[in-house]
Structures are given as C-alpha cells and as structure tokens.
Short mmCIF file of C-alpha atoms and ligand atoms in Angstrom, two decimals:
data_model
loop_
_atom_site.label_atom_id
_atom_site.label_comp_id
_atom_site.label_asym_id
_atom_site.label_seq_id
_atom_site.Cartn_x
_atom_site.Cartn_y
_atom_site.Cartn_z
CA MET A 1 11.69 -12.04 24.88
CA THR A 2 15.16 -12.12 23.54
CA THR A 3 17.18 -8.47 23.91
CA THR A 4 21.04 -7.79 22.90
CA ALA A 5 23.53 -5.54 24.38
CA ARG A 6 22.67 -3.32 21.71
CA THR A 7 20.01 -2.11 23.22
CA ALA A 8 20.74 -2.33 26.63
CA THR A 9 22.87 -0.17 26.42
CA GLY A 10 21.14 2.13 23.81
CA THR A 11 21.49 2.80 19.69
CA ALA A 12 25.24 3.58 18.56
CA PRO A 13 26.93 7.14 18.68
CA ARG A 14 25.79 8.80 15.55
CA SER A 15 22.51 6.90 15.04
CA ALA A 16 21.80 8.14 18.64
CA GLU A 17 22.78 11.95 17.72
CA LEU A 18 20.90 11.85 14.78
CA PHE A 19 17.93 10.37 16.38
CA GLN A 20 17.46 12.54 19.00
CA ARG A 21 18.10 15.23 16.83
CA ALA A 22 15.12 14.59 14.30
CA GLU A 23 13.02 13.80 17.25
CA ALA A 24 13.51 17.41 18.44
CA ARG A 25 12.72 19.04 15.30
CA THR A 26 9.65 17.04 14.05
CA ALA A 27 5.73 16.73 15.10
CA HIS A 28 5.58 13.18 16.39
CA ASN A 29 3.10 11.79 14.01
CA TYR A 30 5.35 9.18 13.55
CA LYS A 31 7.66 6.43 16.53
CA PRO A 32 10.21 5.25 14.73
CA LEU A 33 12.35 2.83 15.74
CA PRO A 34 15.95 4.64 16.48
CA VAL A 35 17.53 3.82 13.42
CA VAL A 36 19.38 6.15 11.25
CA VAL A 37 19.59 4.74 7.68
CA GLU A 38 22.42 5.62 5.26
CA HIS A 39 21.97 4.19 2.61
CA ALA A 40 20.54 0.64 0.95
CA GLU A 41 20.45 -2.02 -1.19
CA GLY A 42 18.60 -4.54 -2.26
CA ALA A 43 16.85 -5.84 0.50
CA TRP A 44 19.39 -4.57 2.90
CA MET A 45 19.30 -1.05 4.63
CA THR A 46 23.05 0.31 6.32
CA ASP A 47 22.67 3.02 9.43
CA VAL A 48 25.10 5.92 10.09
CA ASP A 49 27.30 3.82 12.19
CA GLY A 50 27.74 0.88 9.65
CA THR A 51 25.11 -1.75 11.58
CA ARG A 52 22.82 -3.53 8.60
CA TYR A 53 19.08 -4.33 8.26
CA LEU A 54 17.13 -6.74 6.57
CA ASP A 55 14.27 -4.65 5.70
CA LEU A 56 10.78 -6.35 6.16
CA LEU A 57 8.71 -3.66 5.59
CA ALA A 58 10.17 -2.44 2.44
CA GLY A 59 8.18 1.26 2.60
CA TYR A 60 4.73 -0.27 3.16
CA SER A 61 5.18 -1.84 0.29
CA ALA A 62 6.37 0.73 -1.70
CA LEU A 63 9.97 -0.61 -2.54
CA ASN A 64 8.48 -3.86 -3.87
CA PHE A 65 11.26 -3.67 -6.12
CA GLY A 66 13.70 -3.32 -3.49
CA HIS A 67 16.43 -0.67 -2.47
CA GLY A 68 18.06 0.88 -5.46
CA HIS A 69 17.06 -1.29 -8.00
CA PRO A 70 19.60 -0.80 -10.65
CA GLY A 71 17.21 -0.15 -13.92
CA LEU A 72 14.63 1.83 -12.05
CA LEU A 73 18.10 4.04 -10.76
CA ARG A 74 19.17 4.46 -14.43
CA VAL A 75 15.41 5.34 -16.00
CA ALA A 76 15.56 7.88 -12.71
CA HIS A 77 18.28 9.56 -13.98
CA GLU A 78 18.20 9.82 -17.51
CA GLN A 79 15.12 11.65 -16.69
CA LEU A 80 16.69 13.68 -13.70
CA ASP A 81 18.52 15.16 -16.57
CA LYS A 82 16.31 15.46 -19.53
CA LEU A 83 13.04 16.96 -18.02
CA THR A 84 11.35 16.91 -14.69
CA LEU A 85 8.13 18.35 -14.74
CA THR A 86 5.90 20.41 -17.36
CA SER A 87 2.48 20.40 -15.44
CA ARG A 88 -0.48 19.12 -17.50
CA ALA A 89 -0.85 22.95 -18.74
CA PHE A 90 1.23 21.43 -21.75
CA VAL A 91 2.12 17.14 -22.55
CA HIS A 92 5.67 15.75 -22.10
CA ASP A 93 7.29 12.92 -24.20
CA ARG A 94 6.82 10.28 -21.21
CA PHE A 95 3.05 10.80 -20.83
CA ALA A 96 1.44 8.82 -23.68
CA ASP A 97 3.49 5.89 -23.05
CA PHE A 98 2.94 5.58 -19.31
CA CYS A 99 -0.46 5.80 -19.73
CA ALA A 100 -1.05 3.36 -22.37
CA ALA A 101 1.27 0.70 -20.35
CA LEU A 102 -0.48 1.64 -17.40
CA GLY A 103 -4.05 0.72 -19.20
CA ASP A 104 -2.84 -1.68 -21.00
CA LEU A 105 -2.09 -3.49 -17.63
CA CYS A 106 -4.93 -2.71 -15.76
CA GLY A 107 -7.03 -3.83 -19.29
CA LYS A 108 -9.03 -0.48 -19.18
CA GLU A 109 -9.21 2.24 -21.26
CA LEU A 110 -8.26 5.66 -19.42
CA VAL A 111 -5.34 6.95 -16.32
CA LEU A 112 -5.87 9.03 -14.23
CA PRO A 113 -2.49 9.87 -12.80
CA MET A 114 -2.15 11.66 -9.28
CA ASN A 115 1.25 11.39 -6.49
CA THR A 116 -0.03 9.68 -3.30
CA GLY A 117 -2.08 7.33 -2.22
CA ALA A 118 -4.97 9.37 -1.11
CA GLU A 119 -5.22 11.73 -3.73
CA ALA A 120 -5.48 8.92 -5.84
CA VAL A 121 -8.36 7.89 -3.40
CA GLU A 122 -9.69 11.26 -2.96
CA THR A 123 -10.10 11.05 -7.80
CA ALA A 124 -11.94 8.04 -7.14
CA ILE A 125 -14.59 9.37 -4.66
CA LYS A 126 -15.02 12.47 -6.65
CA VAL A 127 -15.06 10.25 -9.91
CA MET A 128 -17.78 7.78 -8.42
CA ARG A 129 -20.04 10.37 -7.56
CA LYS A 130 -19.68 12.37 -10.88
CA TRP A 131 -20.80 9.58 -12.25
CA GLY A 132 -23.63 9.10 -10.40
CA TYR A 133 -25.08 11.99 -10.86
CA GLU A 134 -24.28 12.59 -14.29
CA VAL A 135 -24.93 8.49 -15.55
CA LYS A 136 -26.68 6.98 -12.99
CA GLY A 137 -28.82 9.70 -12.03
CA VAL A 138 -28.44 10.04 -7.90
CA THR A 139 -29.99 12.68 -6.53
CA PRO A 140 -28.45 15.70 -6.75
CA GLY A 141 -25.97 16.64 -3.36
CA GLN A 142 -27.12 12.30 -1.98
CA ALA A 143 -24.43 10.39 -3.42
CA ASN A 144 -23.52 7.36 -1.26
CA ILE A 145 -20.56 5.26 -0.38
CA ILE A 146 -19.98 1.95 0.79
CA VAL A 147 -16.68 1.61 2.89
CA ALA A 148 -15.55 -1.20 4.81
CA SER A 149 -14.52 -1.02 9.09
CA GLY A 150 -10.86 -1.40 10.04
CA ASN A 151 -9.82 0.27 6.23
CA PHE A 152 -7.30 2.20 5.69
CA HIS A 153 -7.33 4.72 2.33
CA GLY A 154 -5.25 7.58 3.81
CA ARG A 155 -4.95 10.24 5.55
CA THR A 156 -7.22 13.63 4.20
CA THR A 157 -10.32 14.98 6.39
CA THR A 158 -12.34 13.43 3.88
CA ILE A 159 -10.98 9.86 4.49
CA VAL A 160 -10.24 9.53 7.89
CA GLY A 161 -13.32 10.95 8.28
CA PHE A 162 -14.90 7.37 6.98
CA SER A 163 -12.22 5.20 9.13
CA ASP A 164 -12.97 3.41 12.58
CA ASP A 165 -9.57 3.40 13.89
CA PRO A 166 -10.09 6.34 16.75
CA ASP A 167 -6.47 7.41 16.50
CA ALA A 168 -6.95 7.95 12.39
CA ARG A 169 -10.14 10.42 13.66
CA ASP A 170 -10.55 11.57 16.77
CA GLY A 171 -9.91 15.28 16.64
CA PHE A 172 -9.75 16.40 12.83
CA GLY A 173 -14.21 16.46 12.29
CA PRO A 174 -16.37 17.48 11.32
CA PHE A 175 -16.31 15.23 8.51
CA ALA A 176 -17.40 14.61 5.10
CA PRO A 177 -21.12 13.04 4.72
CA GLY A 178 -22.41 10.44 2.10
CA PHE A 179 -20.44 7.40 3.24
CA THR A 180 -21.65 4.10 4.47
CA MET A 181 -19.96 1.93 6.79
CA VAL A 182 -20.36 -2.16 6.92
CA PRO A 183 -18.54 -4.48 8.55
CA TYR A 184 -15.16 -5.84 6.42
CA GLY A 185 -15.80 -8.91 4.49
CA ASP A 186 -19.79 -9.40 4.95
CA LEU A 187 -21.72 -8.93 1.23
CA ALA A 188 -25.23 -8.96 2.81
CA ALA A 189 -24.40 -6.33 4.45
CA VAL A 190 -23.21 -4.29 1.93
CA GLU A 191 -26.49 -5.58 -0.17
CA ALA A 192 -28.94 -3.99 2.28
CA ALA A 193 -26.63 -1.18 2.95
CA ILE A 194 -27.08 -0.26 -1.19
CA ASP A 195 -29.59 1.98 -1.95
CA GLU A 196 -30.70 4.27 -4.80
CA ASN A 197 -28.23 6.73 -4.13
CA THR A 198 -25.37 4.30 -3.52
CA VAL A 199 -22.58 5.42 -6.35
CA GLY A 200 -20.08 2.84 -5.57
CA VAL A 201 -18.09 0.47 -3.19
CA LEU A 202 -14.24 1.51 -1.72
CA MET A 203 -12.65 -1.38 -0.53
CA GLU A 204 -9.21 -3.19 0.23
CA PRO A 205 -9.33 -6.70 -2.21
CA ILE A 206 -6.62 -7.22 1.55
CA GLN A 207 -6.69 -4.45 4.54
CA GLY A 208 -3.10 -3.84 4.86
CA GLU A 209 -2.66 -1.82 7.43
CA GLY A 210 -5.38 -3.74 9.37
CA GLY A 211 -2.86 -6.31 9.60
CA VAL A 212 -2.92 -7.85 6.62
CA VAL A 213 -6.84 -9.08 6.54
CA LEU A 214 -8.28 -11.37 4.63
CA PRO A 215 -12.04 -10.88 3.12
CA PRO A 216 -13.71 -15.12 3.62
CA ASP A 217 -13.04 -16.53 -0.25
CA GLY A 218 -15.75 -15.48 -2.68
CA PHE A 219 -16.47 -12.07 -0.83
CA TRP A 220 -14.75 -9.98 -3.31
CA LYS A 221 -15.66 -12.04 -6.36
CA GLY A 222 -19.34 -11.63 -4.39
CA LEU A 223 -18.98 -8.38 -4.55
CA ARG A 224 -17.99 -7.86 -8.20
CA GLU A 225 -21.45 -9.73 -9.23
CA LEU A 226 -23.58 -7.83 -6.67
CA THR A 227 -21.94 -3.88 -7.56
CA ALA A 228 -22.46 -4.82 -11.28
CA ARG A 229 -26.23 -6.14 -10.82
CA GLU A 230 -27.07 -2.46 -8.57
CA ASN A 231 -25.28 -0.42 -11.28
CA VAL A 232 -22.88 0.62 -8.54
CA LEU A 233 -19.34 1.27 -8.91
CA MET A 234 -16.46 -1.19 -7.15
CA ALA A 235 -13.14 0.42 -6.69
CA ALA A 236 -10.47 -1.67 -5.86
CA ASP A 237 -7.70 -0.02 -3.09
CA GLU A 238 -4.79 -1.80 -4.63
CA ILE A 239 -2.80 0.66 -3.11
CA GLN A 240 -0.92 -1.75 -0.61
CA ALA A 241 -1.47 -5.05 -1.84
CA GLY A 242 -1.42 -4.43 -6.02
CA LEU A 243 1.59 -4.06 -8.32
CA GLY A 244 3.11 -8.14 -7.31
CA ARG A 245 2.52 -8.03 -3.37
CA THR A 246 0.53 -11.43 -3.24
CA GLY A 247 2.05 -13.26 -6.17
CA ARG A 248 -0.49 -11.60 -8.81
CA THR A 249 -0.44 -8.18 -10.67
CA PHE A 250 -3.07 -7.51 -8.44
CA ALA A 251 -5.01 -8.89 -5.41
CA SER A 252 -8.46 -8.69 -7.13
CA ASP A 253 -6.62 -11.46 -9.56
CA HIS A 254 -7.21 -14.32 -6.68
CA GLU A 255 -11.05 -13.72 -7.59
CA ASP A 256 -10.54 -13.15 -10.82
CA VAL A 257 -12.07 -9.81 -10.20
CA VAL A 258 -11.99 -6.68 -12.28
CA PRO A 259 -13.30 -3.79 -10.51
CA ASP A 260 -14.47 -0.74 -12.13
CA LEU A 261 -11.52 1.53 -11.04
CA TYR A 262 -7.92 0.53 -9.54
CA VAL A 263 -6.32 2.63 -7.64
CA LEU A 264 -2.97 2.54 -7.36
CA GLY A 265 0.06 3.78 -5.55
CA LYS A 266 3.08 2.93 -3.33
CA ALA A 267 5.36 0.98 -5.61
CA LEU A 268 4.07 2.34 -8.89
CA GLY A 269 6.77 5.17 -8.16
CA ALA A 270 9.26 2.21 -6.99
CA GLY A 271 10.06 4.40 -3.75
CA ILE A 272 11.40 6.72 -5.70
CA VAL A 273 8.76 9.06 -6.63
CA PRO A 274 5.19 9.78 -5.48
CA VAL A 275 3.17 8.17 -7.99
CA SER A 276 -0.34 7.24 -7.74
CA ALA A 277 -3.34 6.37 -10.43
CA VAL A 278 -7.14 6.09 -10.76
CA VAL A 279 -7.14 3.24 -14.14
CA ALA A 280 -11.13 3.12 -14.97
CA ASP A 281 -13.27 2.40 -18.76
CA ARG A 282 -14.22 5.98 -20.56
CA ASP A 283 -17.18 5.56 -19.25
CA VAL A 284 -16.36 5.87 -15.49
CA LEU A 285 -13.12 8.52 -15.82
CA GLY A 286 -14.83 9.89 -18.82
CA VAL A 287 -16.99 11.98 -16.29
CA LEU A 288 -13.75 14.21 -15.64
CA ARG A 289 -13.72 17.14 -18.22
CA PRO A 290 -11.15 20.08 -18.00
CA GLY A 291 -10.60 22.14 -14.80
CA GLN A 292 -12.68 19.75 -12.55
CA HIS A 293 -10.16 17.81 -11.20
CA GLY A 294 -5.90 18.34 -11.38
CA SER A 295 -2.42 18.00 -9.78
CA THR A 296 0.71 20.37 -10.03
CA PHE A 297 2.67 17.53 -10.17
CA GLY A 298 0.79 14.15 -11.24
CA GLY A 299 1.75 12.74 -14.12
CA ASN A 300 4.90 14.55 -14.35
CA ALA A 301 8.20 13.23 -17.17
CA LEU A 302 10.06 11.98 -13.70
CA ALA A 303 6.86 9.88 -12.31
CA CYS A 304 5.89 8.73 -15.77
CA ALA A 305 9.44 7.89 -16.80
CA VAL A 306 9.65 5.64 -13.27
CA GLY A 307 5.41 4.51 -13.43
CA HIS A 308 6.33 3.16 -17.02
CA GLU A 309 9.68 1.42 -16.12
CA VAL A 310 7.79 -0.10 -12.73
CA VAL A 311 4.61 -1.50 -15.40
CA THR A 312 7.23 -2.99 -17.79
CA MET A 313 8.95 -4.68 -14.82
CA LEU A 314 5.46 -6.12 -14.03
CA ALA A 315 3.95 -7.13 -17.49
CA THR A 316 6.98 -9.58 -17.67
CA GLY A 317 5.17 -12.13 -14.05
CA GLU A 318 9.28 -12.11 -13.03
CA TYR A 319 7.95 -10.45 -9.96
CA GLN A 320 4.60 -11.90 -8.91
CA ALA A 321 6.22 -14.99 -9.83
CA ARG A 322 8.91 -14.67 -6.99
CA ALA A 323 5.89 -13.22 -4.33
CA THR A 324 4.42 -16.47 -4.83
CA GLU A 325 7.96 -19.02 -4.51
CA LEU A 326 8.93 -16.86 -1.36
CA GLY A 327 5.74 -16.93 -0.41
CA ALA A 328 5.52 -20.43 0.56
CA LEU A 329 8.71 -20.07 2.52
CA LEU A 330 7.25 -17.13 4.34
CA ARG A 331 3.65 -18.95 5.00
CA GLU A 332 5.79 -22.38 6.34
CA ARG A 333 8.17 -20.66 8.50
CA LEU A 334 5.20 -18.29 9.91
CA GLU A 335 2.68 -21.40 10.63
CA ALA A 336 5.49 -23.18 12.51
CA LEU A 337 5.39 -20.26 14.86
CA VAL A 338 1.76 -20.72 15.37
CA GLY A 339 1.33 -22.25 18.87
CA HIS A 340 4.89 -20.67 20.12
CA GLY A 341 4.47 -16.96 20.98
CA VAL A 342 2.27 -16.17 17.83
CA HIS A 343 -1.30 -16.33 18.06
CA ALA A 344 -2.31 -16.60 13.96
CA VAL A 345 -0.37 -15.71 10.96
CA ARG A 346 -2.05 -14.07 7.60
CA VAL A 347 -0.18 -14.48 4.53
CA ARG A 348 -1.19 -13.70 0.88
CA GLY A 349 2.11 -13.93 -1.79
CA LEU A 350 5.08 -12.08 0.24
CA TRP A 351 2.63 -10.15 2.60
CA ALA A 352 2.06 -11.35 6.08
CA GLY A 353 -0.11 -10.09 9.22
CA VAL A 354 1.67 -12.21 12.20
CA ASP A 355 -0.18 -11.67 15.61
CA ILE A 356 1.88 -11.73 18.01
CA ASP A 357 0.77 -13.75 21.72
CA PRO A 358 0.41 -10.78 24.37
CA ALA A 359 2.56 -12.92 26.59
CA VAL A 360 5.36 -12.28 24.83
CA GLY A 361 5.01 -8.64 24.89
CA THR A 362 3.50 -5.72 22.52
CA GLY A 363 4.59 -5.65 18.79
CA ARG A 364 6.14 -2.61 18.79
CA GLU A 365 8.64 -4.60 22.05
CA VAL A 366 8.94 -7.56 19.36
CA CYS A 367 9.71 -4.90 16.87
CA GLU A 368 12.51 -3.60 18.76
CA ALA A 369 14.08 -6.82 19.45
CA LEU A 370 14.24 -7.72 16.02
CA MET A 371 16.11 -4.51 15.00
CA ALA A 372 18.40 -5.53 17.82
CA ARG A 373 19.03 -8.40 15.82
CA GLY A 374 19.18 -6.35 12.05
CA VAL A 375 16.00 -6.87 10.98
CA LEU A 376 13.10 -4.05 10.66
CA ALA A 377 9.69 -4.97 10.64
CA LYS A 378 6.38 -2.65 11.25
CA ASP A 379 3.92 -3.38 14.25
CA THR A 380 0.48 -2.47 13.65
CA HIS A 381 -2.77 -2.30 15.98
CA GLY A 382 -1.38 -2.52 18.97
CA SER A 383 -0.09 -7.00 18.76
CA THR A 384 0.23 -7.34 14.71
CA ILE A 385 3.64 -7.28 12.62
CA ARG A 386 3.09 -6.64 9.13
CA LEU A 387 5.81 -8.87 6.87
CA ALA A 388 6.22 -6.72 3.68
CA PRO A 389 9.90 -7.96 2.25
CA PRO A 390 10.51 -6.65 -1.11
CA LEU A 391 10.31 -9.17 -3.82
CA VAL A 392 14.04 -8.86 -4.62
CA ILE A 393 14.92 -10.34 -0.99
CA ASP A 394 16.97 -13.72 -1.35
CA ALA A 395 15.63 -17.16 -0.02
CA ASP A 396 18.89 -16.67 2.38
CA ASP A 397 18.33 -13.35 3.60
CA LEU A 398 14.01 -14.56 4.63
CA ALA A 399 15.07 -17.33 6.14
CA TRP A 400 17.70 -15.70 8.43
CA GLY A 401 14.74 -12.61 9.05
CA LEU A 402 12.35 -15.28 9.98
CA ASP A 403 14.87 -17.14 11.77
CA GLN A 404 15.48 -14.27 14.17
CA LEU A 405 11.92 -13.69 14.25
CA ALA A 406 11.14 -17.21 15.30
CA GLU A 407 14.58 -16.63 17.92
CA VAL A 408 12.24 -13.34 19.49
CA VAL A 409 8.96 -15.11 19.55
CA LYS A 410 10.30 -18.23 21.43
CA GLY A 411 11.72 -15.82 24.33
C1 LIG B 1 -0.61 3.61 2.09
C2 LIG B 1 -2.14 3.73 1.59
C3 LIG B 1 -2.83 3.98 1.60
C4 LIG B 1 -2.22 5.76 1.12
O1 LIG B 1 -1.35 6.27 0.94
P1 LIG B 1 0.08 7.75 0.76
O2 LIG B 1 0.53 7.32 -0.32
O3 LIG B 1 0.10 7.57 2.10
O4 LIG B 1 -1.51 8.65 0.72
C5 LIG B 1 -4.37 4.06 0.53
N1 LIG B 1 -4.84 3.33 0.38
C6 LIG B 1 -4.00 2.73 1.19
C7 LIG B 1 -4.75 0.83 0.73
C8 LIG B 1 -2.89 2.21 1.75
O5 LIG B 1 -2.22 1.13 1.99
#
C-alpha cells in the first residue's frame, strides 16, 4: 500500500486542530477521515489548509449536481430572501409547481414531501399499512411488509429493526413487528413470503449502502409483475439510486419498472437542504387524510424551490446522459483493476462498488491512502469502496482520481 509524507507526518496544522476539537465534542457515531473542508466547487473540495481533494463520494449521492452549482445556488439565494417556511398549515407559492413537476417526473398523481430519507421511508410504511387496512382489507393490526437482506433504509428504530446489519441494529430494540426479510434478489423467496396480510414490498433497486449490490437481471421486473398479480404494493427506495445516478432518472427505469411508490431523498435537495418525498397515485397516497401524517418542515418553501430546480434539471436528461457516458469510463478503468488489488467491481452508471483484495488492506486503509493523494472516498462493510462522483465531474478529473486508486491498490 502506498502512503505519502502527508499521512506519515499527520495532517496539516489547522485541519488537525479542528479535527481533534470536533472529535472531542461530538458523539462518535461516525469515523470521518481526518480532513476538514472549508469550501467546494463542482467535484473539488478544499480544506482549511488549502489542500484540494477530488470528491468521489458526493455526499452519498446527495451532491449529484456537485458542490455550489450556480443555478441551484441562485434559486436558493432568491428563495431565502423571500420566504423559507410557512408550515403546511398555510400554502406557499412554491408548493404547487414543485409537486406537479416531481409528480410528472415520476409519472404519478400525488407527492408527499418530507425532509430526510428515513422520514420518506417511514411515510411509505405508514401509507402501505393504511392502504392494506382500508383498501385491501387486511386483518386489523396484522399488516406485513417484505424487505430484503442487506437493506439500508435509514436509522429510525422501526427501520433499523428490519436491518440485518448488527451495527445498525444491535442495542436499539425492542423493534416494531410487521416486517419479513427475504434474500435480496430472490423472487421465489418474495413469492413464498407473501400472505393474505402482506401490504407491500419495500426494496432498493440497487443496494447502495450494501456496496452497490445489483440484483440478478430481471428481478426488479419480476417483482413488479409479482406484486401486481398478488395485490401487494411495490415501494422502490430510490433515495440513493435514483435521480440520475445510474444513467436513468430512476434505477427502476433500467427494467422499465414503475413502482407503486417512489421513495426519494438525497439528491432531491441537491446537498443544500434536506428534501425527501413519497410519490404515488391517488389510490395509494389518497388514504391519508388531514391530521394523519405530517412534518413541520416537510415541503417548506426553500425545499420546494431547490427541489423544483433539481426536477427541472433532471427533466432535460442531460445529467442522466452524463452518468452513462462517464460511467463507461468508470467501468473500463475499474474492470482493468480486477486481479490487481481488486477482487470484483459492480458498476451501474456513475456508481461503483469496488471490493478490495484484503492483501492490499482494508477499505478504510485504501481510503486513507487515497486521501493522502488528494482523493476522498468512503469504505462500506470493511473491504468495499463505494464510488459516487458528482455527475458534473470532468472526465479528466475522474480519470485522474481512478489513476490514484490504481496506484494505491497496486501497491
Ligand atoms: C441514505 C438512505 C436512506 C436514509 O436517508 P437519510 O436522509 O439519511 O435519512 C434511506 N434509503 C437509502 C437507500 C439510502 O441510501
């Protein structure tokens, strides 16, 4: 493994001081790399000591449009000066257009805006259960939802209760009942798990946190057909996979699947404000009536202004095309590393999971070595590195970042 003088001698003075002060006064629920960023533009971040880093994580895909996108910043600045929040007790002037644009992007009738991804997932769970009782006629209190092994849907107690990751789950019970786990990508297992009280299937079209794990070809389409046939709702958690990342607007588009519920977040707020949403037709979202669900900040004016601009940008198709184009480069360069410090790679659009050969080091050690070379990436599950560059990254910068990875894994 290659290291440089920078890691050998520790981080530069201001970074080191601010990093230590942050560690001293925060709960250690993260283990950040010792970089302290001060400003950023496009795919580049600059730390407090003036060192530049290429961002190959993009805020876990919250920054699909890069840092400081001029069009998004203009919309946000203009909205800040006019109106930020009314609460949903009153309607503001940005609400109708945002909901219509997002609904149109999804081909759905209704939008329920929330803030974080986990809140959107919780919203989808509530809506599917209520639909089950009121529309499908499921036995009161007995609704179940089918989920996948290796899932990541957020951090609330209900959601971690149906995770199989011990770090996410252990020590946080008791958990809410009503979830059945089946192996990810196993259609026969989903079919076997469906009973008369099954109201929905909640899954990621590609498991991001799991290490960019793709189900077998045809699984997503098969799941669509199965759920339709069985009168079970299909909720696609597109929070990380959606909104241009994979080269299509939604990862579901790769198999021409339209789920009953789109669960969206991350890039919907462009890294400026948290914006999430559940998008579905009236026969599904229509089960909610006044007072039955809500959020103080959900659908606020600033969020709607930014979210609407994101939807407008995606409607051009430009970012999806860029993800496809740059994704080809990403795939070519990563596949060349297999057998040279890399065990396996999985690529879809501008998104990759890279399994590092344990002989090279842990995923964390590779990320530390990358940092020393001016590249920021994040490991997941020990030996995998997830690459999700901003979709606006320059091809040359991406190639340079991948050169650094090649140098690090080849040792
Ligand atoms: C990040 C993520 C979430 C949770 O989003 P938060 O905004 O962190 O609550 C849920 N599902 C998937 C697939 C995610 O990647």
